[in-house]
């Protein structure tokens, strides 16, 4: 295999030969292909895409780059959900413990922040001591014991995605249907799942801003899952504004804990329940949407979801006291409130600007080696469509020093616009499964 030749072929819009992706991924994981060549190839894929056979081979190669979870004849259904990436999206932190209380198991493999979006692993690691790297045996044992594990890719588990994901994060090569599909599906298919629910974000803050692209991605991933024996459903959800109020790792963890107590922001709870209902249906433990929703609401209201989260944090070495007292999470030195400078209706809260603003504050990576500051970010209390008065509180900046708080103020000025009302897209607009597409709410 001559890697420069593969890069040139893809650059020129030609498919790689059968077997090339398998050999390439094996060599990349073994350290025989340097990152700069892989980044060039990924960029060529961003522009040229992959033929269906290439994508299928890439998914298989990434999946086979490491071990897989194998629950053998264990009768408990396993489900997971994965988002293509959003700002303020902390639904995984709520869903994993909630579902584990509903007679299903959740062996969740997540990622770190990617591009302008946040990552579940970074949020979990804002809890002191929390280990997101578990061995295969420990993961299997924990899922059997408490019904849930939340881990990342490791040198044993989908190492190809571990390397490629980190590389794509800092090389502008995230926005590609085949690369996103291969990254997500290789992780999910390594989990030995009964069913999978995909949260396909659409709107300006999504890696797939246009609805047609989001639907293409949803179709691609549903076909990959179903083709490998995993019942797969996708919901299209809004990412033209951040989800919930908090954006930034520890701030989002605190909000998720409030959500597990049933006190989360309405939009966060709505998307969480919509995804959770689909998880119960693909698992086969519920057949009626309304009953599934009631069951999940009961799990939250009874405190079971919160207790399951305590068990999860304890099992993975984190400080469980954080769950009862989120003030123990890392706190930024500077807090600065921002108010509305004019009266009107909030037109936009641009998630991409906010996401990059969190990175600017130190809460995300600009190089693969960067360490992140979990404490920084924004808590934005307004949503598109809300009427605000001049001087009304809009948001709080959490920063490490006055200089970065100052820059973050400029970020909020660009991100939040106030004026005449504009249409607000629905939170959950479409559902797609093997039988086709359903419009849930027209936008
Ligand atoms: N989430 C992933 O795991 N991979 C992607 O490429 C995008 C979102």
PDB file of C-alpha atoms in Angstrom, residues 118-337:
ATOM      1  CA  UNK A 118     -18.905  19.285  23.521  1.00  0.00           C
ATOM      2  CA  UNK A 119     -18.072  15.671  24.399  1.00  0.00           C
ATOM      3  CA  UNK A 120     -19.603  13.385  27.008  1.00  0.00           C
ATOM      4  CA  UNK A 121     -16.188  12.127  28.185  1.00  0.00           C
ATOM      5  CA  UNK A 122     -14.960  15.643  28.922  1.00  0.00           C
ATOM      6  CA  UNK A 123     -18.147  16.364  30.864  1.00  0.00           C
ATOM      7  CA  UNK A 124     -17.832  13.157  32.900  1.00  0.00           C
ATOM      8  CA  UNK A 125     -14.206  13.946  33.691  1.00  0.00           C
ATOM      9  CA  UNK A 126     -15.268  17.214  35.296  1.00  0.00           C
ATOM     10  CA  UNK A 127     -16.139  14.939  38.245  1.00  0.00           C
ATOM     11  CA  UNK A 128     -12.933  14.477  40.221  1.00  0.00           C
ATOM     12  CA  UNK A 129     -11.554  10.947  39.862  1.00  0.00           C
ATOM     13  CA  UNK A 130     -14.052   9.771  37.229  1.00  0.00           C
ATOM     14  CA  UNK A 131     -12.339   7.199  34.972  1.00  0.00           C
ATOM     15  CA  UNK A 132     -13.611   7.019  31.394  1.00  0.00           C
ATOM     16  CA  UNK A 133     -11.028   4.408  30.466  1.00  0.00           C
ATOM     17  CA  UNK A 134     -12.051   0.946  31.669  1.00  0.00           C
ATOM     18  CA  UNK A 135     -10.812  -2.440  30.501  1.00  0.00           C
ATOM     19  CA  UNK A 136     -13.127  -4.603  28.457  1.00  0.00           C
ATOM     20  CA  UNK A 137     -13.646  -7.002  31.377  1.00  0.00           C
ATOM     21  CA  UNK A 138     -14.357  -4.209  33.843  1.00  0.00           C
ATOM     22  CA  UNK A 139     -16.856  -2.656  31.438  1.00  0.00           C
ATOM     23  CA  UNK A 140     -18.701  -5.950  30.969  1.00  0.00           C
ATOM     24  CA  UNK A 141     -18.712  -6.594  34.720  1.00  0.00           C
ATOM     25  CA  UNK A 142     -19.996  -3.105  35.541  1.00  0.00           C
ATOM     26  CA  UNK A 143     -22.774  -3.260  32.934  1.00  0.00           C
ATOM     27  CA  UNK A 144     -23.900  -6.628  34.305  1.00  0.00           C
ATOM     28  CA  UNK A 145     -23.704  -5.329  37.907  1.00  0.00           C
ATOM     29  CA  UNK A 146     -25.345  -1.906  37.668  1.00  0.00           C
ATOM     30  CA  UNK A 147     -26.699  -1.797  34.103  1.00  0.00           C
ATOM     31  CA  UNK A 148     -24.542   1.036  32.837  1.00  0.00           C
ATOM     32  CA  UNK A 149     -20.988   2.069  31.945  1.00  0.00           C
ATOM     33  CA  UNK A 150     -19.877   5.290  30.276  1.00  0.00           C
ATOM     34  CA  UNK A 151     -16.477   4.966  28.693  1.00  0.00           C
ATOM     35  CA  UNK A 152     -14.340   6.204  25.813  1.00  0.00           C
ATOM     36  CA  UNK A 153     -12.512   4.535  22.978  1.00  0.00           C
ATOM     37  CA  UNK A 154      -9.333   2.866  24.290  1.00  0.00           C
ATOM     38  CA  UNK A 155      -6.285   1.193  22.726  1.00  0.00           C
ATOM     39  CA  UNK A 156      -8.358  -2.032  23.056  1.00  0.00           C
ATOM     40  CA  UNK A 157     -11.816  -0.729  22.090  1.00  0.00           C
ATOM     41  CA  UNK A 158     -12.214   0.941  18.666  1.00  0.00           C
ATOM     42  CA  UNK A 159      -8.643   2.329  18.714  1.00  0.00           C
ATOM     43  CA  UNK A 160      -9.056   3.435  15.093  1.00  0.00           C
ATOM     44  CA  UNK A 161     -11.809   5.847  16.105  1.00  0.00           C
ATOM     45  CA  UNK A 162      -9.815   6.969  19.135  1.00  0.00           C
ATOM     46  CA  UNK A 163      -6.983   8.131  16.856  1.00  0.00           C
ATOM     47  CA  UNK A 164      -9.061   9.391  13.945  1.00  0.00           C
ATOM     48  CA  UNK A 165     -11.546  11.231  16.158  1.00  0.00           C
ATOM     49  CA  UNK A 166      -8.782  13.192  17.881  1.00  0.00           C
ATOM     50  CA  UNK A 167      -7.170  13.958  14.515  1.00  0.00           C
ATOM     51  CA  UNK A 168     -10.414  15.100  12.875  1.00  0.00           C
ATOM     52  CA  UNK A 169     -11.162  17.340  15.852  1.00  0.00           C
ATOM     53  CA  UNK A 170      -8.205  19.595  15.070  1.00  0.00           C
ATOM     54  CA  UNK A 171      -7.914  19.304  11.280  1.00  0.00           C
ATOM     55  CA  UNK A 172     -11.283  20.603  10.079  1.00  0.00           C
ATOM     56  CA  UNK A 173     -12.321  17.134   8.926  1.00  0.00           C
ATOM     57  CA  UNK A 174     -15.407  16.493  11.036  1.00  0.00           C
ATOM     58  CA  UNK A 175     -18.095  17.625   8.577  1.00  0.00           C
ATOM     59  CA  UNK A 176     -18.408  14.549   6.400  1.00  0.00           C
ATOM     60  CA  UNK A 177     -21.308  12.098   6.244  1.00  0.00           C
ATOM     61  CA  UNK A 178     -19.133   8.979   5.769  1.00  0.00           C
ATOM     62  CA  UNK A 179     -16.567   9.997   8.407  1.00  0.00           C
ATOM     63  CA  UNK A 180     -19.240  10.794  11.000  1.00  0.00           C
ATOM     64  CA  UNK A 181     -21.162   7.617  10.134  1.00  0.00           C
ATOM     65  CA  UNK A 182     -18.039   5.427  10.354  1.00  0.00           C
ATOM     66  CA  UNK A 183     -16.898   7.046  13.603  1.00  0.00           C
ATOM     67  CA  UNK A 184     -20.228   6.657  15.360  1.00  0.00           C
ATOM     68  CA  UNK A 185     -21.259   3.290  13.982  1.00  0.00           C
ATOM     69  CA  UNK A 186     -17.877   1.655  14.642  1.00  0.00           C
ATOM     70  CA  UNK A 187     -18.181   2.628  18.332  1.00  0.00           C
ATOM     71  CA  UNK A 188     -21.811   1.608  18.628  1.00  0.00           C
ATOM     72  CA  UNK A 189     -21.442  -1.703  16.802  1.00  0.00           C
ATOM     73  CA  UNK A 190     -18.602  -2.587  19.189  1.00  0.00           C
ATOM     74  CA  UNK A 191     -21.088  -2.460  22.095  1.00  0.00           C
ATOM     75  CA  UNK A 192     -23.036  -5.655  21.243  1.00  0.00           C
ATOM     76  CA  UNK A 193     -26.314  -3.702  21.204  1.00  0.00           C
ATOM     77  CA  UNK A 194     -29.904  -4.787  20.750  1.00  0.00           C
ATOM     78  CA  UNK A 195     -30.909  -1.325  19.592  1.00  0.00           C
ATOM     79  CA  UNK A 196     -29.496   2.118  18.899  1.00  0.00           C
ATOM     80  CA  UNK A 197     -31.064   5.587  18.815  1.00  0.00           C
ATOM     81  CA  UNK A 198     -29.295   8.325  16.887  1.00  0.00           C
ATOM     82  CA  UNK A 199     -29.727  11.998  17.651  1.00  0.00           C
ATOM     83  CA  UNK A 200     -29.132  13.715  14.322  1.00  0.00           C
ATOM     84  CA  UNK A 201     -28.735  17.396  15.012  1.00  0.00           C
ATOM     85  CA  UNK A 202     -29.882  19.810  12.343  1.00  0.00           C
ATOM     86  CA  UNK A 203     -29.492  23.597  12.091  1.00  0.00           C
ATOM     87  CA  UNK A 204     -26.619  26.071  12.154  1.00  0.00           C
ATOM     88  CA  UNK A 205     -24.780  24.466  15.088  1.00  0.00           C
ATOM     89  CA  UNK A 206     -24.857  20.960  13.635  1.00  0.00           C
ATOM     90  CA  UNK A 207     -22.107  19.359  11.588  1.00  0.00           C
ATOM     91  CA  UNK A 208     -24.968  18.849   9.107  1.00  0.00           C
ATOM     92  CA  UNK A 209     -26.730  22.260   9.130  1.00  0.00           C
ATOM     93  CA  UNK A 210     -29.136  21.582   6.239  1.00  0.00           C
ATOM     94  CA  UNK A 211     -32.068  19.261   6.799  1.00  0.00           C
ATOM     95  CA  UNK A 212     -31.366  17.341   3.571  1.00  0.00           C
ATOM     96  CA  UNK A 213     -27.821  16.573   4.788  1.00  0.00           C
ATOM     97  CA  UNK A 214     -29.072  15.570   8.243  1.00  0.00           C
ATOM     98  CA  UNK A 215     -31.548  13.192   6.636  1.00  0.00           C
ATOM     99  CA  UNK A 216     -28.842  11.735   4.357  1.00  0.00           C
ATOM    100  CA  UNK A 217     -26.668  11.101   7.388  1.00  0.00           C
ATOM    101  CA  UNK A 218     -29.606   9.558   9.278  1.00  0.00           C
ATOM    102  CA  UNK A 219     -30.396   7.227   6.355  1.00  0.00           C
ATOM    103  CA  UNK A 220     -26.746   6.219   6.014  1.00  0.00           C
ATOM    104  CA  UNK A 221     -26.408   5.361   9.706  1.00  0.00           C
ATOM    105  CA  UNK A 222     -29.766   3.596  10.018  1.00  0.00           C
ATOM    106  CA  UNK A 223     -28.805   1.419   7.026  1.00  0.00           C
ATOM    107  CA  UNK A 224     -25.389   0.619   8.543  1.00  0.00           C
ATOM    108  CA  UNK A 225     -26.945  -0.379  11.890  1.00  0.00           C
ATOM    109  CA  UNK A 226     -29.824  -2.389  10.441  1.00  0.00           C
ATOM    110  CA  UNK A 227     -27.451  -4.092   7.984  1.00  0.00           C
ATOM    111  CA  UNK A 228     -25.478  -5.379  10.969  1.00  0.00           C
ATOM    112  CA  UNK A 229     -28.424  -6.659  12.965  1.00  0.00           C
ATOM    113  CA  UNK A 230     -28.873  -3.666  15.297  1.00  0.00           C
ATOM    114  CA  UNK A 231     -32.321  -2.048  15.323  1.00  0.00           C
ATOM    115  CA  UNK A 232     -31.561   1.593  14.616  1.00  0.00           C
ATOM    116  CA  UNK A 233     -33.795   4.661  14.840  1.00  0.00           C
ATOM    117  CA  UNK A 234     -32.860   8.286  14.223  1.00  0.00           C
ATOM    118  CA  UNK A 235     -34.530  11.458  15.508  1.00  0.00           C
ATOM    119  CA  UNK A 236     -33.780  14.818  13.914  1.00  0.00           C
ATOM    120  CA  UNK A 237     -33.429  17.410  16.667  1.00  0.00           C
ATOM    121  CA  UNK A 238     -32.816  21.150  16.630  1.00  0.00           C
ATOM    122  CA  UNK A 239     -29.279  22.504  16.919  1.00  0.00           C
ATOM    123  CA  UNK A 240     -29.951  26.055  15.764  1.00  0.00           C
ATOM    124  CA  UNK A 241     -29.664  27.031  19.468  1.00  0.00           C
ATOM    125  CA  UNK A 242     -27.822  25.350  22.377  1.00  0.00           C
ATOM    126  CA  UNK A 243     -29.737  22.634  24.213  1.00  0.00           C
ATOM    127  CA  UNK A 244     -30.522  23.591  27.797  1.00  0.00           C
ATOM    128  CA  UNK A 245     -28.855  26.581  29.449  1.00  0.00           C
ATOM    129  CA  UNK A 246     -25.329  25.430  30.313  1.00  0.00           C
ATOM    130  CA  UNK A 247     -22.469  25.172  27.786  1.00  0.00           C
ATOM    131  CA  UNK A 248     -19.120  24.054  29.213  1.00  0.00           C
ATOM    132  CA  UNK A 249     -18.109  20.794  30.855  1.00  0.00           C
ATOM    133  CA  UNK A 250     -18.701  21.174  34.622  1.00  0.00           C
ATOM    134  CA  UNK A 251     -21.613  23.559  34.037  1.00  0.00           C
ATOM    135  CA  UNK A 252     -23.276  20.949  31.822  1.00  0.00           C
ATOM    136  CA  UNK A 253     -22.613  18.231  34.361  1.00  0.00           C
ATOM    137  CA  UNK A 254     -24.353  20.346  37.017  1.00  0.00           C
ATOM    138  CA  UNK A 255     -27.307  20.914  34.692  1.00  0.00           C
ATOM    139  CA  UNK A 256     -27.511  17.187  33.920  1.00  0.00           C
ATOM    140  CA  UNK A 257     -27.628  16.442  37.654  1.00  0.00           C
ATOM    141  CA  UNK A 258     -30.509  18.911  37.997  1.00  0.00           C
ATOM    142  CA  UNK A 259     -32.151  17.150  35.047  1.00  0.00           C
ATOM    143  CA  UNK A 260     -31.810  13.796  36.792  1.00  0.00           C
ATOM    144  CA  UNK A 261     -33.713  15.387  39.695  1.00  0.00           C
ATOM    145  CA  UNK A 262     -36.434  16.436  37.246  1.00  0.00           C
ATOM    146  CA  UNK A 263     -35.366  20.084  37.430  1.00  0.00           C
ATOM    147  CA  UNK A 264     -33.682  20.489  34.053  1.00  0.00           C
ATOM    148  CA  UNK A 265     -34.577  23.123  31.453  1.00  0.00           C
ATOM    149  CA  UNK A 266     -37.692  22.243  29.439  1.00  0.00           C
ATOM    150  CA  UNK A 267     -35.977  21.829  26.059  1.00  0.00           C
ATOM    151  CA  UNK A 268     -33.318  19.528  27.532  1.00  0.00           C
ATOM    152  CA  UNK A 269     -35.937  17.352  29.234  1.00  0.00           C
ATOM    153  CA  UNK A 270     -38.100  17.251  26.106  1.00  0.00           C
ATOM    154  CA  UNK A 271     -35.288  15.984  23.854  1.00  0.00           C
ATOM    155  CA  UNK A 272     -34.086  13.598  26.574  1.00  0.00           C
ATOM    156  CA  UNK A 273     -37.521  12.022  26.953  1.00  0.00           C
ATOM    157  CA  UNK A 274     -38.047  11.822  23.174  1.00  0.00           C
ATOM    158  CA  UNK A 275     -34.759   9.909  22.784  1.00  0.00           C
ATOM    159  CA  UNK A 276     -35.395   7.796  25.894  1.00  0.00           C
ATOM    160  CA  UNK A 277     -38.810   6.707  24.622  1.00  0.00           C
ATOM    161  CA  UNK A 278     -37.226   5.529  21.361  1.00  0.00           C
ATOM    162  CA  UNK A 279     -34.576   3.651  23.368  1.00  0.00           C
ATOM    163  CA  UNK A 280     -37.235   1.760  25.309  1.00  0.00           C
ATOM    164  CA  UNK A 281     -39.052   0.929  22.069  1.00  0.00           C
ATOM    165  CA  UNK A 282     -35.936  -0.346  20.207  1.00  0.00           C
ATOM    166  CA  UNK A 283     -35.040  -2.378  23.289  1.00  0.00           C
ATOM    167  CA  UNK A 284     -38.454  -4.013  23.035  1.00  0.00           C
ATOM    168  CA  UNK A 285     -39.327  -3.381  26.697  1.00  0.00           C
ATOM    169  CA  UNK A 286     -42.147  -0.944  25.828  1.00  0.00           C
ATOM    170  CA  UNK A 287     -44.414  -0.819  22.807  1.00  0.00           C
ATOM    171  CA  UNK A 288     -46.488   2.309  23.467  1.00  0.00           C
ATOM    172  CA  UNK A 289     -44.873   5.743  23.400  1.00  0.00           C
ATOM    173  CA  UNK A 290     -47.054   7.308  26.122  1.00  0.00           C
ATOM    174  CA  UNK A 291     -46.382   4.418  28.528  1.00  0.00           C
ATOM    175  CA  UNK A 292     -42.645   4.565  27.798  1.00  0.00           C
ATOM    176  CA  UNK A 293     -42.619   8.282  28.555  1.00  0.00           C
ATOM    177  CA  UNK A 294     -44.547   7.817  31.812  1.00  0.00           C
ATOM    178  CA  UNK A 295     -42.096   5.133  32.866  1.00  0.00           C
ATOM    179  CA  UNK A 296     -39.112   7.420  32.281  1.00  0.00           C
ATOM    180  CA  UNK A 297     -40.756  10.345  34.065  1.00  0.00           C
ATOM    181  CA  UNK A 298     -41.492   8.038  37.005  1.00  0.00           C
ATOM    182  CA  UNK A 299     -37.851   6.939  37.122  1.00  0.00           C
ATOM    183  CA  UNK A 300     -36.736  10.559  37.341  1.00  0.00           C
ATOM    184  CA  UNK A 301     -39.404  11.694  39.817  1.00  0.00           C
ATOM    185  CA  UNK A 302     -38.807   8.763  42.171  1.00  0.00           C
ATOM    186  CA  UNK A 303     -35.091   9.637  42.451  1.00  0.00           C
ATOM    187  CA  UNK A 304     -34.020   6.290  40.933  1.00  0.00           C
ATOM    188  CA  UNK A 305     -32.231   7.939  38.007  1.00  0.00           C
ATOM    189  CA  UNK A 306     -30.192  10.110  40.357  1.00  0.00           C
ATOM    190  CA  UNK A 307     -29.291   7.137  42.562  1.00  0.00           C
ATOM    191  CA  UNK A 308     -28.217   5.177  39.478  1.00  0.00           C
ATOM    192  CA  UNK A 309     -25.969   8.057  38.514  1.00  0.00           C
ATOM    193  CA  UNK A 310     -24.416   7.978  42.002  1.00  0.00           C
ATOM    194  CA  UNK A 311     -23.757   4.249  41.511  1.00  0.00           C
ATOM    195  CA  UNK A 312     -22.196   4.917  38.101  1.00  0.00           C
ATOM    196  CA  UNK A 313     -19.929   7.675  39.404  1.00  0.00           C
ATOM    197  CA  UNK A 314     -18.840   5.503  42.323  1.00  0.00           C
ATOM    198  CA  UNK A 315     -18.198   2.495  40.092  1.00  0.00           C
ATOM    199  CA  UNK A 316     -15.941   4.561  37.832  1.00  0.00           C
ATOM    200  CA  UNK A 317     -13.918   6.115  40.643  1.00  0.00           C
ATOM    201  CA  UNK A 318     -15.542   9.549  40.736  1.00  0.00           C
ATOM    202  CA  UNK A 319     -16.565  11.596  43.756  1.00  0.00           C
ATOM    203  CA  UNK A 320     -20.242  10.627  44.285  1.00  0.00           C
ATOM    204  CA  UNK A 321     -20.829  13.595  46.633  1.00  0.00           C
ATOM    205  CA  UNK A 322     -20.881  15.789  43.535  1.00  0.00           C
ATOM    206  CA  UNK A 323     -24.223  14.299  42.568  1.00  0.00           C
ATOM    207  CA  UNK A 324     -25.853  15.487  45.791  1.00  0.00           C
ATOM    208  CA  UNK A 325     -23.909  18.736  45.818  1.00  0.00           C
ATOM    209  CA  UNK A 326     -23.023  19.947  42.285  1.00  0.00           C
ATOM    210  CA  UNK A 327     -21.259  22.980  43.865  1.00  0.00           C
ATOM    211  CA  UNK A 328     -18.342  20.580  44.425  1.00  0.00           C
ATOM    212  CA  UNK A 329     -17.680  20.572  40.667  1.00  0.00           C
ATOM    213  CA  UNK A 330     -14.763  22.731  39.460  1.00  0.00           C
ATOM    214  CA  UNK A 331     -15.677  26.429  39.590  1.00  0.00           C
ATOM    215  CA  UNK A 332     -14.241  29.248  37.518  1.00  0.00           C
ATOM    216  CA  UNK A 333     -12.617  32.192  39.283  1.00  0.00           C
ATOM    217  CA  UNK A 334     -14.616  34.872  37.451  1.00  0.00           C
ATOM    218  CA  UNK A 335     -18.369  35.063  36.902  1.00  0.00           C
ATOM    219  CA  UNK A 336     -19.756  37.867  34.829  1.00  0.00           C
ATOM    220  CA  UNK A 337     -23.421  38.563  34.088  1.00  0.00           C
TER     221      UNK A 337
END
